Amino acid sequence: MATVTRAHPNIALIKYWGKAPGEGNIPATPSLSITLDALTTTTEVTDAEADIFELDGRPVADRKVTECLANLRRHHPVPPLHIRSRNNFPTAAGLASSASGFAALVTAIDAHCNLNLTAQVRSDYARQGSGSAARSIFGGFVALRGPNWQAEPLATPADWPLKVVIAIAAAEAKAVSSSEGMKRSAATSPYYPAWVASTGQDFEAAISLVASQDFAGLAELAEFSCLKMHGLMLSSRPGLIYWNPTTVACMHRVRQLRSNGLPVFFTIDAGPQLKAICLPEAAREVAAALADVDGVHKVLVSGVGDGAALVAKEAGND
Ligand code: DP6
């Protein structure tokens, strides 16, 4: 019997960077994201003699996947599984493959083993795999906050159908993983306490801006949250520099487009890719402008996507 699910990565407009002390992968800061429809992780689960995890066709020993399975098995009957996960985008290059990966994985195990978990409980398990994965359980605009740290949807893709233009500035894997980078920032950056103390206010403001669909307000705030996070990364020791020259050139290009009146802003995660968020009517012009920046390999245009979902559940040969 095979069970297939699909999930999309998300990009945070208010960033999560840093973990609370203790177990459970609890973020130190609340975050708010948009789920992306153009990027997809598809995960197939079948019964097996022993656990096997394949990513993009290759067997991989992934500690976080092993821990995710162990977490689920602590509370639910989950037999040994063969898990095949595929991304239609570069893995671990700052396009949030772990977010869609764990959202698709937990959703697949839930459906395959008839666990009947609520979306909130799936979000909880996904977060323990990767913090941002909690948000990919849901579509549209999604919040992740305490005290329970299960994500919650704020608005559907149809409510505010923004576009996201992704400029691929490098296709190779990132040098320092998010988990490692967060540890380093918490341990060494003099700005870390200020980051943790100030993010709640940004998050609350972003919730209102999304509710009122205030694009200009969200543009200013999201760039602030992104640059504040990168300031924190840069002030870690040794400094975490996730940008390359193309990333910086894309930031300037987006600012130039905005000052020319185009409704667009940027955000960047723990990698060199830049994501430009814009109103639908600006997407074509933004994509053309970013494709023209020196060093941009490729430009992808995405809409706002749905949450993790079951694609198929069928009896068959393993
Ligand atoms: C910069 O969710 O990848 O993308 O919980 O350690 O797996 P772990 O971290 P992860 O970190 C995401 C960091 C970010 C910002 C964000 O998505 O909020």
mmCIF file of C-alpha atoms and ligand atoms in Angstrom:
data_model
loop_
_atom_site.group_PDB
_atom_site.id
_atom_site.type_symbol
_atom_site.label_atom_id
_atom_site.label_comp_id
_atom_site.label_asym_id
_atom_site.label_seq_id
_atom_site.Cartn_x
_atom_site.Cartn_y
_atom_site.Cartn_z
ATOM 1 C CA MET A 1 0.000 0.000 0.000
ATOM 2 C CA ALA A 2 1.406 3.412 -0.984
ATOM 3 C CA THR A 3 0.423 6.789 0.388
ATOM 4 C CA VAL A 4 1.459 9.971 -1.418
ATOM 5 C CA THR A 5 1.345 13.522 -0.092
ATOM 6 C CA ARG A 6 2.431 16.896 -1.334
ATOM 7 C CA ALA A 7 3.569 20.007 0.543
ATOM 8 C CA HIS A 8 5.048 23.364 -0.398
ATOM 9 C CA PRO A 9 7.825 25.383 1.204
ATOM 10 C CA ASN A 10 7.016 28.718 2.765
ATOM 11 C CA ILE A 11 8.903 31.964 3.116
ATOM 12 C CA ALA A 12 8.798 33.919 6.321
ATOM 13 C CA LEU A 13 8.001 37.630 6.245
ATOM 14 C CA ILE A 14 8.631 37.785 9.992
ATOM 15 C CA LYS A 15 11.603 35.523 10.591
ATOM 16 C CA TYR A 16 12.255 32.674 12.985
ATOM 17 C CA TRP A 17 15.934 32.539 13.991
ATOM 18 C CA GLY A 18 16.849 31.022 17.353
ATOM 19 C CA LYS A 19 15.412 28.329 19.623
ATOM 20 C CA ALA A 20 14.128 28.356 23.175
ATOM 21 C CA PRO A 21 16.257 26.231 25.524
ATOM 22 C CA GLY A 22 15.101 22.644 26.082
ATOM 23 C CA GLU A 23 13.432 19.910 24.045
ATOM 24 C CA GLY A 24 10.844 20.064 21.245
ATOM 25 C CA ASN A 25 12.498 22.515 18.829
ATOM 26 C CA ILE A 26 10.568 25.478 20.231
ATOM 27 C CA PRO A 27 11.348 28.734 18.379
ATOM 28 C CA ALA A 28 12.638 31.702 20.378
ATOM 29 C CA THR A 29 10.609 34.055 18.172
ATOM 30 C CA PRO A 30 7.155 34.002 16.549
ATOM 31 C CA SER A 31 7.063 34.033 12.735
ATOM 32 C CA LEU A 32 4.679 34.665 9.842
ATOM 33 C CA SER A 33 4.973 33.143 6.394
ATOM 34 C CA ILE A 34 3.465 32.670 2.942
ATOM 35 C CA THR A 35 3.187 29.153 1.497
ATOM 36 C CA LEU A 36 4.474 28.909 -2.110
ATOM 37 C CA ASP A 37 2.624 26.921 -4.770
ATOM 38 C CA ALA A 38 5.325 26.601 -7.454
ATOM 39 C CA LEU A 39 7.766 24.592 -5.314
ATOM 40 C CA THR A 40 6.688 21.116 -4.259
ATOM 41 C CA THR A 41 7.872 18.193 -2.177
ATOM 42 C CA THR A 42 6.124 14.926 -3.008
ATOM 43 C CA THR A 43 6.492 12.127 -0.469
ATOM 44 C CA GLU A 44 5.506 8.492 -0.892
ATOM 45 C CA VAL A 45 5.340 6.111 2.038
ATOM 46 C CA THR A 46 5.098 2.317 1.817
ATOM 47 C CA ASP A 47 5.489 -0.449 4.405
ATOM 48 C CA ALA A 48 8.994 -1.938 4.643
ATOM 49 C CA GLU A 49 11.144 -4.396 6.635
ATOM 50 C CA ALA A 50 13.159 -1.528 8.101
ATOM 51 C CA ASP A 51 13.072 2.265 7.753
ATOM 52 C CA ILE A 52 14.577 3.632 4.522
ATOM 53 C CA PHE A 53 14.593 7.320 3.615
ATOM 54 C CA GLU A 54 15.294 8.378 0.025
ATOM 55 C CA LEU A 55 15.662 11.994 -1.025
ATOM 56 C CA ASP A 56 15.523 12.724 -4.751
ATOM 57 C CA GLY A 57 16.159 9.051 -5.522
ATOM 58 C CA ARG A 58 19.132 8.508 -3.180
ATOM 59 C CA PRO A 59 19.112 6.768 0.229
ATOM 60 C CA VAL A 60 20.050 9.295 2.915
ATOM 61 C CA ALA A 61 20.789 8.906 6.634
ATOM 62 C CA ASP A 62 19.071 11.979 8.042
ATOM 63 C CA ARG A 63 19.144 12.405 11.837
ATOM 64 C CA LYS A 64 16.153 14.739 11.828
ATOM 65 C CA VAL A 65 14.017 12.266 9.862
ATOM 66 C CA THR A 66 15.000 9.457 12.261
ATOM 67 C CA GLU A 67 14.047 11.678 15.209
ATOM 68 C CA CYS A 68 10.748 12.641 13.594
ATOM 69 C CA LEU A 69 9.849 8.946 13.208
ATOM 70 C CA ALA A 70 10.903 8.265 16.816
ATOM 71 C CA ASN A 71 8.721 11.147 18.044
ATOM 72 C CA LEU A 72 5.672 9.840 16.217
ATOM 73 C CA ARG A 73 6.322 6.289 17.467
ATOM 74 C CA ARG A 74 6.438 7.499 21.063
ATOM 75 C CA HIS A 75 2.682 8.128 20.805
ATOM 76 C CA HIS A 76 1.379 6.211 17.781
ATOM 77 C CA PRO A 77 1.733 2.780 16.129
ATOM 78 C CA VAL A 78 3.985 3.460 13.092
ATOM 79 C CA PRO A 79 5.513 0.383 11.382
ATOM 80 C CA PRO A 80 8.895 0.424 9.549
ATOM 81 C CA LEU A 81 8.505 2.577 6.432
ATOM 82 C CA HIS A 82 10.100 3.168 3.052
ATOM 83 C CA ILE A 83 9.923 6.937 2.508
ATOM 84 C CA ARG A 84 10.607 8.434 -0.907
ATOM 85 C CA SER A 85 10.740 12.222 -0.975
ATOM 86 C CA ARG A 86 11.269 14.352 -4.080
ATOM 87 C CA ASN A 87 11.689 18.098 -4.496
ATOM 88 C CA ASN A 88 11.060 19.940 -7.750
ATOM 89 C CA PHE A 89 13.630 22.575 -6.660
ATOM 90 C CA PRO A 90 17.259 22.633 -5.374
ATOM 91 C CA THR A 91 17.504 20.948 -1.955
ATOM 92 C CA ALA A 92 19.152 22.835 0.953
ATOM 93 C CA ALA A 93 19.966 25.965 -1.039
ATOM 94 C CA GLY A 94 17.814 28.268 1.053
ATOM 95 C CA LEU A 95 14.514 27.328 -0.552
ATOM 96 C CA ALA A 96 13.135 25.718 2.600
ATOM 97 C CA SER A 97 13.224 22.069 1.511
ATOM 98 C CA SER A 98 13.072 20.963 5.159
ATOM 99 C CA ALA A 99 9.827 22.909 5.639
ATOM 100 C CA SER A 100 7.970 21.173 2.820
ATOM 101 C CA GLY A 101 9.838 17.912 3.548
ATOM 102 C CA PHE A 102 8.654 17.478 7.140
ATOM 103 C CA ALA A 103 5.161 18.792 6.381
ATOM 104 C CA ALA A 104 4.790 16.207 3.588
ATOM 105 C CA LEU A 105 6.381 13.445 5.713
ATOM 106 C CA VAL A 106 4.185 13.878 8.812
ATOM 107 C CA THR A 107 1.085 14.213 6.617
ATOM 108 C CA ALA A 108 2.033 11.026 4.724
ATOM 109 C CA ILE A 109 2.603 8.991 7.901
ATOM 110 C CA ASP A 110 -0.648 10.279 9.397
ATOM 111 C CA ALA A 111 -2.611 9.174 6.322
ATOM 112 C CA HIS A 112 -0.688 5.918 5.769
ATOM 113 C CA CYS A 113 -1.070 4.725 9.370
ATOM 114 C CA ASN A 114 -4.610 6.118 9.890
ATOM 115 C CA LEU A 115 -3.483 8.179 12.872
ATOM 116 C CA ASN A 116 -6.254 10.786 12.359
ATOM 117 C CA LEU A 117 -4.081 13.651 13.588
ATOM 118 C CA THR A 118 -5.502 17.165 13.429
ATOM 119 C CA ALA A 119 -3.645 19.697 11.279
ATOM 120 C CA GLN A 120 -2.473 21.387 14.506
ATOM 121 C CA VAL A 121 -0.966 18.157 15.824
ATOM 122 C CA ARG A 122 0.701 17.481 12.449
ATOM 123 C CA SER A 123 2.099 21.009 12.662
ATOM 124 C CA ASP A 124 3.503 20.195 16.111
ATOM 125 C CA TYR A 125 5.273 17.051 14.849
ATOM 126 C CA ALA A 126 6.507 18.853 11.720
ATOM 127 C CA ARG A 127 7.936 21.680 13.877
ATOM 128 C CA GLN A 128 9.941 19.166 15.908
ATOM 129 C CA GLY A 129 11.562 18.101 12.611
ATOM 130 C CA SER A 130 12.171 21.671 11.429
ATOM 131 C CA GLY A 131 10.699 24.853 12.894
ATOM 132 C CA SER A 132 9.569 26.323 9.594
ATOM 133 C CA ALA A 133 7.867 23.018 8.636
ATOM 134 C CA ALA A 134 5.135 23.726 11.203
ATOM 135 C CA ARG A 135 3.946 26.536 8.893
ATOM 136 C CA SER A 136 3.913 24.415 5.682
ATOM 137 C CA ILE A 137 1.087 22.260 7.061
ATOM 138 C CA PHE A 138 -1.162 25.224 6.193
ATOM 139 C CA GLY A 139 -1.695 27.238 3.025
ATOM 140 C CA GLY A 140 -1.873 30.984 2.486
ATOM 141 C CA PHE A 141 -0.591 33.300 5.217
ATOM 142 C CA VAL A 142 0.439 31.373 8.323
ATOM 143 C CA ALA A 143 1.447 32.335 11.863
ATOM 144 C CA LEU A 144 3.594 30.346 14.282
ATOM 145 C CA ARG A 145 3.568 31.584 17.867
ATOM 146 C CA GLY A 146 3.558 30.447 21.460
ATOM 147 C CA PRO A 147 2.454 29.243 23.815
ATOM 148 C CA ASN A 148 1.583 26.060 21.889
ATOM 149 C CA TRP A 149 3.813 26.597 18.790
ATOM 150 C CA GLN A 150 1.377 24.925 16.416
ATOM 151 C CA ALA A 151 0.943 26.985 13.258
ATOM 152 C CA GLU A 152 -2.362 28.663 12.429
ATOM 153 C CA PRO A 153 -3.697 29.947 9.095
ATOM 154 C CA LEU A 154 -4.402 33.695 8.915
ATOM 155 C CA ALA A 155 -5.630 34.135 5.324
ATOM 156 C CA THR A 156 -6.183 31.811 2.359
ATOM 157 C CA PRO A 157 -4.343 32.044 -0.999
ATOM 158 C CA ALA A 158 -7.558 33.455 -2.533
ATOM 159 C CA ASP A 159 -7.856 36.144 0.158
ATOM 160 C CA TRP A 160 -4.640 37.855 -0.958
ATOM 161 C CA PRO A 161 -3.174 36.292 -4.117
ATOM 162 C CA LEU A 162 0.307 37.832 -4.053
ATOM 163 C CA LYS A 163 3.097 36.590 -6.307
ATOM 164 C CA VAL A 164 6.595 35.583 -5.254
ATOM 165 C CA VAL A 165 9.458 35.862 -7.739
ATOM 166 C CA ILE A 166 12.439 33.735 -6.709
ATOM 167 C CA ALA A 167 15.849 34.711 -8.043
ATOM 168 C CA ILE A 168 18.203 31.714 -7.908
ATOM 169 C CA ALA A 169 21.597 33.239 -7.143
ATOM 170 C CA ALA A 170 23.435 29.902 -6.542
ATOM 171 C CA ALA A 171 22.309 26.295 -6.801
ATOM 172 C CA GLU A 172 24.740 24.615 -4.382
ATOM 173 C CA ALA A 173 23.963 23.576 -0.788
ATOM 174 C CA LYS A 174 24.403 26.198 1.920
ATOM 175 C CA ALA A 175 27.566 26.236 4.057
ATOM 176 C CA VAL A 176 25.998 26.412 7.529
ATOM 177 C CA SER A 177 22.591 24.849 8.225
ATOM 178 C CA SER A 178 19.868 26.929 9.863
ATOM 179 C CA SER A 179 20.043 24.843 13.057
ATOM 180 C CA GLU A 180 23.822 25.370 13.354
ATOM 181 C CA GLY A 181 23.574 29.029 12.444
ATOM 182 C CA MET A 182 20.882 29.646 15.066
ATOM 183 C CA LYS A 183 23.032 28.034 17.749
ATOM 184 C CA ARG A 184 25.951 30.212 16.752
ATOM 185 C CA SER A 185 23.903 33.421 16.778
ATOM 186 C CA ALA A 186 22.417 32.646 20.211
ATOM 187 C CA ALA A 187 25.840 31.812 21.651
ATOM 188 C CA THR A 188 27.903 34.622 20.141
ATOM 189 C CA SER A 189 25.954 37.600 18.785
ATOM 190 C CA PRO A 190 25.703 40.595 21.113
ATOM 191 C CA TYR A 191 22.467 41.430 19.271
ATOM 192 C CA TYR A 192 20.696 38.137 20.041
ATOM 193 C CA PRO A 193 18.790 39.328 23.157
ATOM 194 C CA ALA A 194 17.561 42.411 21.261
ATOM 195 C CA TRP A 195 16.448 40.221 18.352
ATOM 196 C CA VAL A 196 14.432 37.930 20.612
ATOM 197 C CA ALA A 197 12.954 40.862 22.574
ATOM 198 C CA SER A 198 11.894 42.862 19.498
ATOM 199 C CA THR A 199 10.392 40.192 17.213
ATOM 200 C CA GLY A 200 7.042 39.878 19.020
ATOM 201 C CA GLN A 201 6.247 43.493 18.186
ATOM 202 C CA ASP A 202 7.055 42.950 14.478
ATOM 203 C CA PHE A 203 4.912 39.822 14.474
ATOM 204 C CA GLU A 204 1.875 41.606 15.991
ATOM 205 C CA ALA A 205 2.221 44.462 13.489
ATOM 206 C CA ALA A 206 2.462 41.984 10.592
ATOM 207 C CA ILE A 207 -0.754 40.223 11.675
ATOM 208 C CA SER A 208 -2.635 43.549 11.373
ATOM 209 C CA LEU A 209 -0.990 44.430 8.043
ATOM 210 C CA VAL A 210 -1.997 41.042 6.569
ATOM 211 C CA ALA A 211 -5.557 41.444 7.924
ATOM 212 C CA SER A 212 -5.870 44.878 6.294
ATOM 213 C CA GLN A 213 -3.904 43.830 3.162
ATOM 214 C CA ASP A 214 -1.625 46.824 3.595
ATOM 215 C CA PHE A 215 1.049 45.972 1.017
ATOM 216 C CA ALA A 216 3.225 49.055 1.544
ATOM 217 C CA GLY A 217 3.240 48.562 5.314
ATOM 218 C CA LEU A 218 4.057 44.860 4.971
ATOM 219 C CA ALA A 219 6.831 45.639 2.458
ATOM 220 C CA GLU A 220 8.588 47.945 4.917
ATOM 221 C CA LEU A 221 8.147 45.610 7.887
ATOM 222 C CA ALA A 222 9.148 42.395 6.081
ATOM 223 C CA GLU A 223 12.362 43.946 4.724
ATOM 224 C CA PHE A 224 13.092 45.201 8.239
ATOM 225 C CA SER A 225 12.624 41.705 9.743
ATOM 226 C CA CYS A 226 14.772 40.140 7.013
ATOM 227 C CA LEU A 227 17.614 42.651 7.341
ATOM 228 C CA LYS A 228 17.454 42.531 11.142
ATOM 229 C CA MET A 229 17.868 38.732 10.992
ATOM 230 C CA HIS A 230 20.781 39.055 8.569
ATOM 231 C CA GLY A 231 22.306 41.718 10.853
ATOM 232 C CA LEU A 232 22.115 39.149 13.645
ATOM 233 C CA MET A 233 23.703 36.502 11.405
ATOM 234 C CA LEU A 234 26.506 38.888 10.377
ATOM 235 C CA SER A 235 27.178 39.793 14.016
ATOM 236 C CA SER A 236 27.622 36.117 15.017
ATOM 237 C CA ARG A 237 31.135 34.820 15.503
ATOM 238 C CA PRO A 238 32.359 33.826 12.987
ATOM 239 C CA GLY A 239 29.879 35.897 10.998
ATOM 240 C CA LEU A 240 27.273 34.055 8.926
ATOM 241 C CA ILE A 241 27.255 35.517 5.429
ATOM 242 C CA TYR A 242 24.485 33.815 3.459
ATOM 243 C CA TRP A 243 24.442 36.390 0.636
ATOM 244 C CA ASN A 244 26.620 36.439 -2.463
ATOM 245 C CA PRO A 245 27.176 39.458 -4.728
ATOM 246 C CA THR A 246 24.150 38.480 -6.835
ATOM 247 C CA THR A 247 21.904 38.478 -3.754
ATOM 248 C CA VAL A 248 23.009 42.024 -2.919
ATOM 249 C CA ALA A 249 22.540 43.176 -6.515
ATOM 250 C CA CYS A 250 18.991 41.734 -6.450
ATOM 251 C CA MET A 251 18.216 43.616 -3.215
ATOM 252 C CA HIS A 252 19.233 46.886 -4.848
ATOM 253 C CA ARG A 253 17.207 46.069 -7.950
ATOM 254 C CA VAL A 254 14.065 45.409 -5.874
ATOM 255 C CA ARG A 255 14.542 48.693 -3.973
ATOM 256 C CA GLN A 256 14.986 50.499 -7.305
ATOM 257 C CA LEU A 257 11.785 48.957 -8.701
ATOM 258 C CA ARG A 258 9.896 50.007 -5.573
ATOM 259 C CA SER A 259 11.161 53.557 -5.733
ATOM 260 C CA ASN A 260 9.922 53.595 -9.354
ATOM 261 C CA GLY A 261 6.458 52.808 -8.006
ATOM 262 C CA LEU A 262 6.292 49.008 -8.391
ATOM 263 C CA PRO A 263 4.617 47.199 -5.453
ATOM 264 C CA VAL A 264 7.443 44.778 -4.539
ATOM 265 C CA PHE A 265 9.693 43.932 -1.591
ATOM 266 C CA PHE A 266 12.345 41.301 -0.888
ATOM 267 C CA THR A 267 13.099 38.671 1.688
ATOM 268 C CA ILE A 268 16.062 36.278 2.026
ATOM 269 C CA ASP A 269 16.536 33.214 4.247
ATOM 270 C CA ALA A 270 19.661 31.223 5.154
ATOM 271 C CA GLY A 271 20.946 31.080 1.604
ATOM 272 C CA PRO A 272 21.701 33.350 -1.349
ATOM 273 C CA GLN A 273 18.314 33.158 -3.104
ATOM 274 C CA LEU A 274 16.221 36.298 -3.061
ATOM 275 C CA LYS A 275 12.435 36.178 -2.984
ATOM 276 C CA ALA A 276 10.605 39.245 -4.282
ATOM 277 C CA ILE A 277 7.003 39.496 -3.100
ATOM 278 C CA CYS A 278 4.741 41.606 -5.285
ATOM 279 C CA LEU A 279 1.172 42.354 -6.299
ATOM 280 C CA PRO A 280 0.114 40.109 -9.221
ATOM 281 C CA GLU A 281 0.170 42.920 -11.797
ATOM 282 C CA ALA A 282 3.868 43.582 -11.064
ATOM 283 C CA ALA A 283 5.076 39.947 -11.321
ATOM 284 C CA ARG A 284 6.087 40.013 -14.996
ATOM 285 C CA GLU A 285 8.139 43.188 -14.654
ATOM 286 C CA VAL A 286 9.787 42.035 -11.412
ATOM 287 C CA ALA A 287 10.708 38.662 -12.977
ATOM 288 C CA ALA A 288 12.222 40.348 -16.038
ATOM 289 C CA ALA A 289 14.210 42.811 -13.900
ATOM 290 C CA LEU A 290 15.635 40.069 -11.658
ATOM 291 C CA ALA A 291 16.441 37.770 -14.604
ATOM 292 C CA ASP A 292 18.546 40.643 -15.920
ATOM 293 C CA VAL A 293 20.728 40.897 -12.772
ATOM 294 C CA ASP A 294 24.275 39.583 -13.297
ATOM 295 C CA GLY A 295 24.677 36.089 -11.801
ATOM 296 C CA VAL A 296 20.989 35.164 -11.588
ATOM 297 C CA HIS A 297 20.781 31.557 -12.861
ATOM 298 C CA LYS A 298 17.058 31.329 -13.034
ATOM 299 C CA VAL A 299 13.868 33.075 -11.981
ATOM 300 C CA LEU A 300 10.789 31.208 -10.730
ATOM 301 C CA VAL A 301 7.397 32.801 -10.295
ATOM 302 C CA SER A 302 5.111 31.373 -7.621
ATOM 303 C CA GLY A 303 1.666 32.077 -6.305
ATOM 304 C CA VAL A 304 0.482 31.579 -2.748
ATOM 305 C CA GLY A 305 0.019 27.845 -2.157
ATOM 306 C CA ASP A 306 -2.144 25.416 -0.219
ATOM 307 C CA GLY A 307 -1.209 23.413 2.840
ATOM 308 C CA ALA A 308 0.159 19.857 2.959
ATOM 309 C CA ALA A 309 -2.313 17.421 1.431
ATOM 310 C CA LEU A 310 -2.943 13.792 0.615
ATOM 311 C CA VAL A 311 -2.560 13.060 -3.107
ATOM 312 C CA ALA A 312 -3.233 9.308 -3.215
ATOM 313 C CA LYS A 313 -3.687 6.335 -0.975
ATOM 314 C CA GLU A 314 -3.864 3.049 -2.775
ATOM 315 C CA ALA A 315 -3.260 -0.634 -2.353
ATOM 316 C CA GLY A 316 -0.371 -1.927 -4.486
ATOM 317 C CA ASN A 317 2.930 -3.758 -4.621
ATOM 318 C CA ASP A 318 5.638 -2.344 -2.430
HETATM 319 C C1 DP6 B 1 15.892 31.746 7.942
HETATM 320 O O1 DP6 B 1 13.131 25.853 10.097
HETATM 321 O O2 DP6 B 1 15.223 25.488 8.745
HETATM 322 O O3 DP6 B 1 14.299 30.278 6.985
HETATM 323 O O4 DP6 B 1 14.100 24.442 13.050
HETATM 324 O O5 DP6 B 1 16.559 24.263 12.875
HETATM 325 O O6 DP6 B 1 15.122 23.167 11.143
HETATM 326 P P1 DP6 B 1 15.275 24.302 12.114
HETATM 327 O O7 DP6 B 1 15.363 25.636 11.245
HETATM 328 P P2 DP6 B 1 14.578 26.064 9.931
HETATM 329 O O8 DP6 B 1 14.896 27.652 9.977
HETATM 330 C C2 DP6 B 1 14.291 28.558 9.155
HETATM 331 C C3 DP6 B 1 15.017 29.865 9.246
HETATM 332 C C4 DP6 B 1 14.665 30.887 8.197
HETATM 333 C C5 DP6 B 1 13.555 31.811 8.679
HETATM 334 C C6 DP6 B 1 12.168 31.249 8.696
HETATM 335 O O9 DP6 B 1 11.817 30.404 7.859
HETATM 336 O O10 DP6 B 1 11.382 31.706 9.567
#
